[in-house]
Coordinates of C-alpha atoms in Angstrom, one line a residue:
Chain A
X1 CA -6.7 1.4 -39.9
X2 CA -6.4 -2.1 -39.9
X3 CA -6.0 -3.7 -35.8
X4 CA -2.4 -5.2 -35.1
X5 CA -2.6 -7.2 -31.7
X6 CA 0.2 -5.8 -29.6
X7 CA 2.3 -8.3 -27.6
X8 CA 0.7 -8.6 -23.8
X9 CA 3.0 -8.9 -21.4
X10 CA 2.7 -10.8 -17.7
X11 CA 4.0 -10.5 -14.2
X12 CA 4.6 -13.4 -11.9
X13 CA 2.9 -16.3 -12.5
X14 CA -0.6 -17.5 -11.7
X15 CA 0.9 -19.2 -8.2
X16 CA 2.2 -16.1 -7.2
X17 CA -1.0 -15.2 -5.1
X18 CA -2.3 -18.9 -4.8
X19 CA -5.9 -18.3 -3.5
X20 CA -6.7 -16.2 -7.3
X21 CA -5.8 -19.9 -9.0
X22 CA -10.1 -20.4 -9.7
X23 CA -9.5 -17.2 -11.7
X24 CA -6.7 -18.3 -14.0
X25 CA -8.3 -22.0 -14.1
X26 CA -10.9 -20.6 -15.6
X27 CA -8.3 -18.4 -18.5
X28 CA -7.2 -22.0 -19.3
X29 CA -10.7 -23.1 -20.2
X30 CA -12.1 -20.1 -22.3
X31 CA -14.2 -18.7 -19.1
X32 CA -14.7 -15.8 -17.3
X33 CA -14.7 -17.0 -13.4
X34 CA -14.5 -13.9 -11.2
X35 CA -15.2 -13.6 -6.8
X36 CA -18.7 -13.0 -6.0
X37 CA -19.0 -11.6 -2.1
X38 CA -21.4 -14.1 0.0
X39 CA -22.9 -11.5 1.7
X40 CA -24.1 -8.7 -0.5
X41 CA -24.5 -10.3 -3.8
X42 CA -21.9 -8.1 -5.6
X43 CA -19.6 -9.4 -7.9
X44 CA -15.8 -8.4 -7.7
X45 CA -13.2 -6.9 -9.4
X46 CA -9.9 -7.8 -9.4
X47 CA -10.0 -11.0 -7.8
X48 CA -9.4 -11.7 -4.3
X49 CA -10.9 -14.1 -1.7
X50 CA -11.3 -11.8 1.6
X51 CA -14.6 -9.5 0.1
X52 CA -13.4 -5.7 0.2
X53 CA -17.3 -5.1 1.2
X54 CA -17.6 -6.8 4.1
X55 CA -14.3 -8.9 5.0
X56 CA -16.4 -11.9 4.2
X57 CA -16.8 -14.7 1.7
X58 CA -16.9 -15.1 -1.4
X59 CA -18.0 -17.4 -4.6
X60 CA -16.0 -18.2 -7.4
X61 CA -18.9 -17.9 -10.6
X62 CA -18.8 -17.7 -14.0
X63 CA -20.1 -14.5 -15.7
X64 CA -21.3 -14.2 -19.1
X65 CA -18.6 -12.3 -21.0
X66 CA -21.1 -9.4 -22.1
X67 CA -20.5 -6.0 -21.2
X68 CA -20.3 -2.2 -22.7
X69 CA -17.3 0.2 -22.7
X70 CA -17.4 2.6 -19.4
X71 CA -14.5 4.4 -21.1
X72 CA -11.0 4.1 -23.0
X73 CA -8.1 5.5 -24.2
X74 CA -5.8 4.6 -27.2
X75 CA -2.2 5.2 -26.4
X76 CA -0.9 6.7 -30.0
X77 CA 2.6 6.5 -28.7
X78 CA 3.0 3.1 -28.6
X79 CA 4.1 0.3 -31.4
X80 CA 1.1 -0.5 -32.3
X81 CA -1.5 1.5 -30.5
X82 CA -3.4 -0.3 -28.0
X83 CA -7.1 0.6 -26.1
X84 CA -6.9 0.3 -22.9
X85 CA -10.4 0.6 -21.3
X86 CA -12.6 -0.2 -18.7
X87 CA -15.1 -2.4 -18.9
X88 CA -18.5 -3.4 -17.5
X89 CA -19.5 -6.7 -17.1
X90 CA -23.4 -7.6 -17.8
X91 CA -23.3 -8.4 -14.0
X92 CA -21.8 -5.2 -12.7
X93 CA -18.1 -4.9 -12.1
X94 CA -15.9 -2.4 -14.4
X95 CA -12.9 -4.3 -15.2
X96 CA -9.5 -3.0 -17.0
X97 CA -8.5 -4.5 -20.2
X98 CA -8.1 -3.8 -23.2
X99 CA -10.4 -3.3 -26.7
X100 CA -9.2 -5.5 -29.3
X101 CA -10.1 -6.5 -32.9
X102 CA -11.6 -3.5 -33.9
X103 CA -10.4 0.4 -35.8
X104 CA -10.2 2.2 -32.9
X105 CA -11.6 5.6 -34.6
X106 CA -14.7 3.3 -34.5
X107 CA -14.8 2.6 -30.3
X108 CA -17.3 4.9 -27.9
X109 CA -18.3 4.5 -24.6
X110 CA -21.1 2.5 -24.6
X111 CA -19.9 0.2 -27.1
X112 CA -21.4 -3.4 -26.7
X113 CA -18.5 -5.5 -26.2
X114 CA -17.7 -9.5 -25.8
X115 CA -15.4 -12.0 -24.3
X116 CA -12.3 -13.2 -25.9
X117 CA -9.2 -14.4 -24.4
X118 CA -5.5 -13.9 -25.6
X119 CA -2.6 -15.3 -24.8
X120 CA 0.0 -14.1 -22.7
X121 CA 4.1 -13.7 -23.5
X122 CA 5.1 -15.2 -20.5
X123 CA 2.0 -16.5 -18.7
X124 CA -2.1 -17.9 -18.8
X125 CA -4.5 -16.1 -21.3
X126 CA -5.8 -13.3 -20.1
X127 CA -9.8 -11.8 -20.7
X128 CA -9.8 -8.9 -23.6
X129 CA -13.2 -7.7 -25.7
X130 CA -13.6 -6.9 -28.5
X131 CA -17.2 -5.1 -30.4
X132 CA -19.9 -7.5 -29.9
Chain B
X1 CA -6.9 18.9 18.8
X2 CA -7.2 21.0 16.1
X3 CA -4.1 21.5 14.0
X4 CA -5.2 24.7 12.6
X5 CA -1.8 27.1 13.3
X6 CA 0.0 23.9 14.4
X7 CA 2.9 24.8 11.9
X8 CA 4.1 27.3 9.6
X9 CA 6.2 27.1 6.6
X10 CA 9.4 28.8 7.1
X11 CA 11.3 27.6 4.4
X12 CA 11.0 26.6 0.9
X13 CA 13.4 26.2 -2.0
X14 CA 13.3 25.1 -5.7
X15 CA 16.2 23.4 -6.9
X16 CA 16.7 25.6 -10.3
X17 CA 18.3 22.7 -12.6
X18 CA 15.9 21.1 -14.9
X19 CA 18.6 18.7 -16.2
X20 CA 21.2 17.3 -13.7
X21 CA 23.7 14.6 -15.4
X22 CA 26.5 16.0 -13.2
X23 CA 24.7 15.1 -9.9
X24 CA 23.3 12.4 -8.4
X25 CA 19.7 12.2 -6.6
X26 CA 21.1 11.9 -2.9
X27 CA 23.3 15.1 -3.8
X28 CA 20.2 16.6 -5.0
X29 CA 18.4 16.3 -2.2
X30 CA 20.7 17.4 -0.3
X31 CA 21.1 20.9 -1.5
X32 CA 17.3 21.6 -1.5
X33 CA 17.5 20.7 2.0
X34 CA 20.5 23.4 2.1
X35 CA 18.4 26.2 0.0
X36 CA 15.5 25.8 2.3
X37 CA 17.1 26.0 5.5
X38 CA 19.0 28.8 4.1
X39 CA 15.7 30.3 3.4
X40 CA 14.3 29.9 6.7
X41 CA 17.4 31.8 8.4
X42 CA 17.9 28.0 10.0
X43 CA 21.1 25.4 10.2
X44 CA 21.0 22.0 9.7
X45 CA 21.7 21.4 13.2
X46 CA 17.9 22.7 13.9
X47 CA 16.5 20.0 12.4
X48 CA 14.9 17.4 14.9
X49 CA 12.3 15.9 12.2
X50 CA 13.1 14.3 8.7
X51 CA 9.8 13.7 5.7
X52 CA 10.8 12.3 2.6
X53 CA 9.0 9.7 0.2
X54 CA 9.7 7.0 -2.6
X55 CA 12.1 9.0 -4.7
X56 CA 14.7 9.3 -1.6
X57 CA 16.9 6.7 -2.7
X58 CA 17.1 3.6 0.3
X59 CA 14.9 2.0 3.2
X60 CA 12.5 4.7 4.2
X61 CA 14.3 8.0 5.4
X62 CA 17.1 6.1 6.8
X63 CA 19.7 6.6 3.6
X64 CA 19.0 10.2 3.6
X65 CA 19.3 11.1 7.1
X66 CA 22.3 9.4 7.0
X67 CA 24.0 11.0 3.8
X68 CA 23.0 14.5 4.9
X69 CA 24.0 14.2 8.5
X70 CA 20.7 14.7 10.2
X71 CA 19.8 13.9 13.5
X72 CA 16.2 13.0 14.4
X73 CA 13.8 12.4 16.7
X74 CA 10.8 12.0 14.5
X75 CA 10.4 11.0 10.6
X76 CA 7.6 9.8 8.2
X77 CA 8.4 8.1 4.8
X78 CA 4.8 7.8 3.9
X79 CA 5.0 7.3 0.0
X80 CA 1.7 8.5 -2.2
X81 CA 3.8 9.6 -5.3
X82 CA 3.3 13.4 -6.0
X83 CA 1.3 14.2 -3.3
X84 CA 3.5 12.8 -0.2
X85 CA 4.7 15.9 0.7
X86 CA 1.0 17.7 1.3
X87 CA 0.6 15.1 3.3
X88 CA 4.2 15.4 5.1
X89 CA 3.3 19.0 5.7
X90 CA -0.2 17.6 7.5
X91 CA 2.2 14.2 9.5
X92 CA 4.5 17.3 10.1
X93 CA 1.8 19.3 11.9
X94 CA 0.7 16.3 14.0
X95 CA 4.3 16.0 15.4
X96 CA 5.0 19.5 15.9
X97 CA 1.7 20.0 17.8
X98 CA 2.3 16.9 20.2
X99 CA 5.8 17.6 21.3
X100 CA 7.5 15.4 19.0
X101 CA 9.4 17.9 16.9
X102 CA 10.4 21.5 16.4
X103 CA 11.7 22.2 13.2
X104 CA 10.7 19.5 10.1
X105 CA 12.5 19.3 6.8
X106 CA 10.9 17.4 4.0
X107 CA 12.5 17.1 0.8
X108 CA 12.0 15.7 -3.0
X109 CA 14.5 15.1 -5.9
X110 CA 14.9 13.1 -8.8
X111 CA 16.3 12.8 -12.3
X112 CA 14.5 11.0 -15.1
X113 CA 14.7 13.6 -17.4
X114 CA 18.5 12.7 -17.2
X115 CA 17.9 9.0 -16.9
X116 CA 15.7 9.2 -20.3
X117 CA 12.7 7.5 -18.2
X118 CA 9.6 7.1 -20.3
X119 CA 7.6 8.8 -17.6
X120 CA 4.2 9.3 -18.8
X121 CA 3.3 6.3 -21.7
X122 CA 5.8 3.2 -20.5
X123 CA 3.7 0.8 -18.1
X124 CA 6.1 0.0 -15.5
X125 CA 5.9 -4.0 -14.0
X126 CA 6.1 -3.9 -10.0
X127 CA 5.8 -6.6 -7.7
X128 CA 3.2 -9.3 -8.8
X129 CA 2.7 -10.1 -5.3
X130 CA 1.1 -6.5 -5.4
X131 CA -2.6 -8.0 -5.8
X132 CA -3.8 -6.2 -8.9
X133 CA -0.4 -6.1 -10.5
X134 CA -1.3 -9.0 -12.5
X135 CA -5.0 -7.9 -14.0
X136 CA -3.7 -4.7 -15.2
X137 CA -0.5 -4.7 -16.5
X138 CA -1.2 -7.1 -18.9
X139 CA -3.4 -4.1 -20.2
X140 CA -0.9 -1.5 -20.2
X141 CA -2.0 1.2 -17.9
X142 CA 1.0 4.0 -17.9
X143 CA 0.5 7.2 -16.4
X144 CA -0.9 8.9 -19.2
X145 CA -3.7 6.6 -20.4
X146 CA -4.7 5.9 -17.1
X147 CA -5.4 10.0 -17.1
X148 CA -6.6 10.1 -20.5
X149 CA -9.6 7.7 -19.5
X150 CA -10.9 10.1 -16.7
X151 CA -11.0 12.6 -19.5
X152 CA -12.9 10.9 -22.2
X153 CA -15.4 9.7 -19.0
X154 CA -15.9 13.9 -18.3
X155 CA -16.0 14.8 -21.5
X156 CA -18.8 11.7 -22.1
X157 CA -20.4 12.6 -18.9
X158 CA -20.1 16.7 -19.0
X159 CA -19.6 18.0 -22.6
X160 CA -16.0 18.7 -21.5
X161 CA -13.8 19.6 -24.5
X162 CA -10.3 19.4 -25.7
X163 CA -10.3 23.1 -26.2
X164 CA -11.3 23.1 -23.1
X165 CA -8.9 21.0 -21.1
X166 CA -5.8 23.4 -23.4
X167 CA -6.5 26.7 -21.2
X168 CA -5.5 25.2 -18.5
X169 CA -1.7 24.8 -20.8
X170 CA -2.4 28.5 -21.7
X171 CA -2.9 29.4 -18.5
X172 CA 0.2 27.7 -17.4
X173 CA 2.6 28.7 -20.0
X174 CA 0.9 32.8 -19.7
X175 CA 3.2 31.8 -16.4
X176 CA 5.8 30.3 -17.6
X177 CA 6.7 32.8 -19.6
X178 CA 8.2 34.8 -16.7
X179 CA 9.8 32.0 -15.0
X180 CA 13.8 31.9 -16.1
X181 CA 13.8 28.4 -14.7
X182 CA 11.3 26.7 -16.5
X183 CA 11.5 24.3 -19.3
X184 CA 8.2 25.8 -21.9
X185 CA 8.6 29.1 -21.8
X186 CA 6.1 29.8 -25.0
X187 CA 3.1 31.0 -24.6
X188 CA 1.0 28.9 -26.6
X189 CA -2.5 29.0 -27.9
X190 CA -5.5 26.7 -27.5
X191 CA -4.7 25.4 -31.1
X192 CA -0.8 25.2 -30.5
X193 CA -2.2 22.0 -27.5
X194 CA -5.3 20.4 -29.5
X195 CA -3.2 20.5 -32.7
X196 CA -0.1 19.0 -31.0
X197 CA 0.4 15.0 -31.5
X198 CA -2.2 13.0 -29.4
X199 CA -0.5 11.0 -26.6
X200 CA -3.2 8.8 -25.3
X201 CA -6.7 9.8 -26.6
X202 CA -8.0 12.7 -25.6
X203 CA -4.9 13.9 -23.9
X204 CA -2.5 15.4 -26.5
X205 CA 1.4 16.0 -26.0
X206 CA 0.6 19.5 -24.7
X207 CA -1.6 18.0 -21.7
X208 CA 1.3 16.4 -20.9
X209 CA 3.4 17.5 -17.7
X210 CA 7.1 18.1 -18.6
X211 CA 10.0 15.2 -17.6
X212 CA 12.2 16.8 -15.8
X213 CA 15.0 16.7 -12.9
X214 CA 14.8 18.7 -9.4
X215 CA 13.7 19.1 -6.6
X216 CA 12.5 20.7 -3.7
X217 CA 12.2 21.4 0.2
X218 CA 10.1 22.6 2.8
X219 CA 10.9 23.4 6.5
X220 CA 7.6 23.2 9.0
X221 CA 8.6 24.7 12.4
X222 CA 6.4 25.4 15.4
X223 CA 4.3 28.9 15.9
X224 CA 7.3 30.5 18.4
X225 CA 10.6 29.7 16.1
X226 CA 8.8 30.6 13.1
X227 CA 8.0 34.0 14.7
X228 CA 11.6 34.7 16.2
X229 CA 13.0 34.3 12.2
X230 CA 13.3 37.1 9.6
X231 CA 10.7 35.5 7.2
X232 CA 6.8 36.5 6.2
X233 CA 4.9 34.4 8.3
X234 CA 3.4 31.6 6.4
X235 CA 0.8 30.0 8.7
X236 CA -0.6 26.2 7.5
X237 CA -4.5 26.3 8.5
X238 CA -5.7 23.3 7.0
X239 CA -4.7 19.7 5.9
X240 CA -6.7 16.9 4.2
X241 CA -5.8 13.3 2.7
X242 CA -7.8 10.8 1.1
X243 CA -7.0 7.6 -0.8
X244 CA -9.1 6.8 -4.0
X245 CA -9.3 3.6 -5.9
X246 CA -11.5 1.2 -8.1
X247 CA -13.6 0.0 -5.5
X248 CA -13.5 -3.7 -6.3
X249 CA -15.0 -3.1 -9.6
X250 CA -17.2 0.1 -8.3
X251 CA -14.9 2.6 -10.8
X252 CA -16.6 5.9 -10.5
X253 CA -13.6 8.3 -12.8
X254 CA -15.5 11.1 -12.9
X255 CA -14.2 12.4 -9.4
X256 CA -10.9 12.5 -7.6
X257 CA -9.8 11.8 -4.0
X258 CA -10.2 15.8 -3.7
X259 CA -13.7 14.8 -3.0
X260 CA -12.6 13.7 0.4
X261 CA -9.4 15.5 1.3
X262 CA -10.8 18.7 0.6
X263 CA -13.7 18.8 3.0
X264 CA -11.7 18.4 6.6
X265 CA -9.0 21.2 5.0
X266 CA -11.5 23.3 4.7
X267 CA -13.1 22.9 7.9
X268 CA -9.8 22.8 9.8
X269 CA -9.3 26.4 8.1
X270 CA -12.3 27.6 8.6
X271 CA -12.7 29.4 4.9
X272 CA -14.2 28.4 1.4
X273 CA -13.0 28.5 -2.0
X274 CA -14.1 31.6 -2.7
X275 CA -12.0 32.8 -0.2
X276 CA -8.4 31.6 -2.2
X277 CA -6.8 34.2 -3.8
X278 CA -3.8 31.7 -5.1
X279 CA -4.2 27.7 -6.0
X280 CA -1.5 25.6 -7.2
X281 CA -3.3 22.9 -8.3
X282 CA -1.3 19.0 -9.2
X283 CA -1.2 19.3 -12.9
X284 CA 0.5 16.4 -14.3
X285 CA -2.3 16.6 -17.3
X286 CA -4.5 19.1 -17.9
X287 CA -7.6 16.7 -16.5
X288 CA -6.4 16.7 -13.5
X289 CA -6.1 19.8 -12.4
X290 CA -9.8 20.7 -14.0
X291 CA -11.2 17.5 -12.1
X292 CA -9.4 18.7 -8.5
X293 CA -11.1 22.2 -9.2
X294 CA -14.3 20.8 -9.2
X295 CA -13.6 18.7 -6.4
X296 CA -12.0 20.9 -4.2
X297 CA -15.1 22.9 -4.8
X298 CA -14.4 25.9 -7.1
X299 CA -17.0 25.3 -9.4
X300 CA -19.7 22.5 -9.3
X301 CA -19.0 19.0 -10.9
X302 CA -19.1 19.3 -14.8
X303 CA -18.7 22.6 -14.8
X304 CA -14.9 22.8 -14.6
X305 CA -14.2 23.1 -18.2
X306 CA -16.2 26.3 -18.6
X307 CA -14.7 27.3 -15.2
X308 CA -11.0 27.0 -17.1
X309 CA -12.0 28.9 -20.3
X310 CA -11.3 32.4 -21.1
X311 CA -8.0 33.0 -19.2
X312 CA -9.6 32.4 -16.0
X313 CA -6.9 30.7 -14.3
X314 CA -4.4 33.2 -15.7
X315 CA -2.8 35.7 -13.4
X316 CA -4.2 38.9 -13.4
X317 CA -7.0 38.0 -15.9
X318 CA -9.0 35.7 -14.2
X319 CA -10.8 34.9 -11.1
X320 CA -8.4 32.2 -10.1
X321 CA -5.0 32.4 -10.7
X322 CA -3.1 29.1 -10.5
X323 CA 0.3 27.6 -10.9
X324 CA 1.9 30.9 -11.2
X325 CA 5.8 29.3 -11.6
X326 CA 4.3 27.1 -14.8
X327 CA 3.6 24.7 -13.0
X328 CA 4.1 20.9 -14.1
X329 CA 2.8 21.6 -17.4
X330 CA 5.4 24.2 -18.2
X331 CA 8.1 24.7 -15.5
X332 CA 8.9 21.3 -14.1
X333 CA 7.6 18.0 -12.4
X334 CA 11.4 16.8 -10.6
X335 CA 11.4 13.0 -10.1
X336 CA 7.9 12.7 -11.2
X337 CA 6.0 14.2 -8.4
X338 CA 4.8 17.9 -8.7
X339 CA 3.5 18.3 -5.2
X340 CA 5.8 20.4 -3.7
X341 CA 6.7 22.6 -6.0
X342 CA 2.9 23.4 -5.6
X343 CA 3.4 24.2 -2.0
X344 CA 7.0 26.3 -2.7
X345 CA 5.1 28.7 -5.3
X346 CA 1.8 29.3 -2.8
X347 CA 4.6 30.2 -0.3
X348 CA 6.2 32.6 -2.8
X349 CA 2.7 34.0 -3.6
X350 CA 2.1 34.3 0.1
X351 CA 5.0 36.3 0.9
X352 CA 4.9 38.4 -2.0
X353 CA 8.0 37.1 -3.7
X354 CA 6.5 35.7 -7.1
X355 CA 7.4 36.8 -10.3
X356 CA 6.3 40.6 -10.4
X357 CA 4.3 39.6 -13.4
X358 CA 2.4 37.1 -11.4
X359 CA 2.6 38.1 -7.9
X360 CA -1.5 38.1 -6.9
X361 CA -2.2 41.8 -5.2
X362 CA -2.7 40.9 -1.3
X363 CA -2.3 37.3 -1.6
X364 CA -3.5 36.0 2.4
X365 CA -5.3 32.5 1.3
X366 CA -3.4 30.2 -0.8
X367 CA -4.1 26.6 -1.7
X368 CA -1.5 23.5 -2.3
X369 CA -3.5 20.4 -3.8
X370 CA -1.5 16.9 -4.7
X371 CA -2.5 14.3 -6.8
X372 CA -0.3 11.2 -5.8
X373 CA -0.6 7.9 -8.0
X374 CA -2.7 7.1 -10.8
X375 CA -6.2 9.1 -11.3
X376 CA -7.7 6.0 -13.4
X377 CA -6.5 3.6 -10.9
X378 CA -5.4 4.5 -7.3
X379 CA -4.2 7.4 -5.6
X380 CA -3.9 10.2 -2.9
X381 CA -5.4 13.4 -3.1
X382 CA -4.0 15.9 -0.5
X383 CA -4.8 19.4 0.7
X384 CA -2.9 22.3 2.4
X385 CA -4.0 25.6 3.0
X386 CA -2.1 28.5 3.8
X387 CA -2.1 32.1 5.6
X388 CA -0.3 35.2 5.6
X389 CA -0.3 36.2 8.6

């Protein structure tokens, strides 16, 4: 089964919640640039600039894009299918998105997967992976 | 304070439509909050506390206590999706036992099945300013994805199988079958689910909850009204709510919020799970009620799809019956949220007024469980448990 790249849609825009702007910055240039909290080290997911850990700082850094599939689902009902999945980063978040470029009989958790952005119908591009 | 015996359930009423073009969802309401006040031997006039959630249509409660004509000193619009009303029945408690209400109606109705809502596999765009709206709806999480991934996760982490997961659809439709009301009355077979069309891999089409319209309604009253009425008394002896999420990244999918609002409903009651004879158990897919089971502590974690095998939740077969109206799965899942039709049947099975074909012999300790939200993303679990007393 050959992959057909769906349509991805967007909400808002990336001023909506101004303080997540480092994040879609990033989008624009082809990197991954996610909240890291000051305090404990741990990187986090989705963005946000009050740490959930400890109501403390955090640091905008660039991860590397590497990560494996924690787990996924390919939603047969829709035109075309899609895999949505979570995934986790080299550095230790899992992050939703979606598995892309790839026969989806072939994806399993586990699955090494890498960066690549696509763009959005209506706003920045947006982080997707695809086998590595 | 303990709430234990704080409340009992007097009243509880099913709306019987599954398909309600001719009425509208205030209307709805409405006569569920008629049917269970009828129930209770009660008048609307009694009512001094109002509980409702997202699908009553306005600002909070305030629509619907106007519309129906209540008058209140006390109310709670606290919305968690399917499992609000467990947790009205606990809020409920908490009034009643500080002097802030006598007699509580909650009540849940909705119509998408007439509104042709793509319940289950359309992702729905809320509020962006809703701060993780925009890093996962670009990635379409619907409802039934968003299950299906804590499924493949169990069955990765456990050995959990499809064939598995369908017992708990045989199970629910060996119930259904007796239910006039419901919407799958055939029994089907283990092959019937894993052969039916897959939804959102692993979950096939009969994992799925049905779309349907309804309702339902619950009156809570204090310990000395409930026993000056004609009804079995239905005593509530434990409560429990949790909230469950991603965790900034930390995604753990193999458990639910159960985990935590199990644990202080047990206490409260003072029992285990061994001691249920009934459990209606949140099943808008077949994962979820086998990943509540395990959390609420009927069988250890991994262990609920052999715990689900064999007929074991069926009614008069097995060691735990469970969702003996047909539950989601079969009978109906009104405006999207199942959790109260959980707590009407426990009633019924409490007071001996089940289906004759599923009625549990001696049925004293009952279990209600919700699952509000999204199991692969955020939600509310809640607990109630019950006594005949």
């Amino acid at each position: 089964m050959s992959f057909v790249q769906r349509k991805i849609p967007f909400v808002g825009s990336v001023e909506t919640n101004p303080e997540t702007k480092p994040f879609f910055d990033g989008c624009a240039a082809g990197k991954l640039v996610i909240p890291q909290c000051v305090d404990t080290g741990k990187f986090i997911w989705y963005p946000r600039t009050i740490s959930p850990f400890t109501f403390g700082a955090v640091e905008w850094k660039e991860v590397s894009g590497n990560g494996t599939i924690y787990t996924f689902s390919v939603m047969e009902r829709a035109n075309p299918p899609y895999c949505i999945a979570y995934v986790q980063l080299a550095e230790g978040p899992r992050i939703m998105t979606n598995i892309v470029d790839v026969d989806f009989k072939e994806v399993k958790i586990g699955m090494a997967v890498k960066l690549k952005f696509i763009d959005t119908e209506n706003g920045p591009p947006m982080p997707f992976f695809a086998p590595a | 304070m303990s709430l234990k015996g704080a409340g009992y359930i007097v009243g509880a009423w099913e709306h019987p439509t599954r398909k309600a073009t001719d009425k509208s969802v205030t209307l709805l309401h409405a006569e569920c909050a008629k049917g269970a006040l009828e129930d209770a031997g009660l008048t609307k006039d009694d009512v001094d506390a109002y509980y409702c959630a997202g699908d009553a249509p306005g600002l909070g409660p305030m629509s619907m206590i106007d519309y129906m004509g209540l008058k209140v000193r006390h109310m709670d619009s606290t919305d968690v999706g399917g499992s609000s009303y467990q947790v009205a029945v606990g809020h409920a408690l908490q009034a009643i036992a500080t002097g802030r209400a006598n007699v509580a109606l909650i009540t849940l109705a909705g119509r998408p099945r007439s509104e042709g809502m793509a319940t289950g596999t359309a992702p729905r765009a809320g509020n962006p300013a809703q701060a993780e709206m925009q890093f996962e709806y670009p990635y379409g999480p619907a409802t039934a994805n968003m299950y299906a991934m804590c499924a493949m996760r169990h069955m990765h982490e456990y050995g959990t199988t499809s064939e598995q997961l369908a017992w708990i659809k045989v199970a629910a439709s060996h119930h259904a079958q007796h239910n006039p009301h419901a919407m799958l009355r055939d029994v089907v077979t283990v092959e019937d689910v894993v052969n039916s069309p897959m939804v959102a891999s692993p979950l096939h089409r009969l994992d799925c909850c049905v779309i349907s319209d309804g309702g339902g309604a619950l009156i809570v009253t204090r310990p000395e009204i409930a026993k000056s009425l004609k009804r079995p008394l239905v005593k509530v002896i434990g409560v429990g709510e949790a909230a469950k999420n991603p965790s900034a990244g930390e995604v753990d999918l193999t458990y639910s919020a159960a985990r935590w609002s199990g644990p202080p409903a047990w206490e409260m009651a003072g029992i285990k799970p061994s001691d249920i004879k009934y459990a209606s158990i949140y099943d808008s897919f077949t994962i979820t009620v086998l990943m509540q089971l395990e959390d609420l502590g009927f069988c250890a974690k991994g262990e609920g799809g052999k715990f689900v095998m064999d007929g074991n939740l069926i009614s008069g077969v097995g060691k735990l019956p469970f969702n003996t109206d047909g539950g989601g799965l079969c009978s109906n899942h009104p405006a999207n949220r199942g959790g109260i039709t959980k707590i009407i049947e426990a009633v019924r099975q409490l007071r001996g007024e089940a289906h004759k074909a599923v009625q549990v012999p001696n049925c004293d300790l009952a279990i209600a469980h919700g699952t509000g939200g999204s199991l692969g993303t955020r939600h509310v679990g809640s607990t109630v448990i019950l006594e005949r007393e």
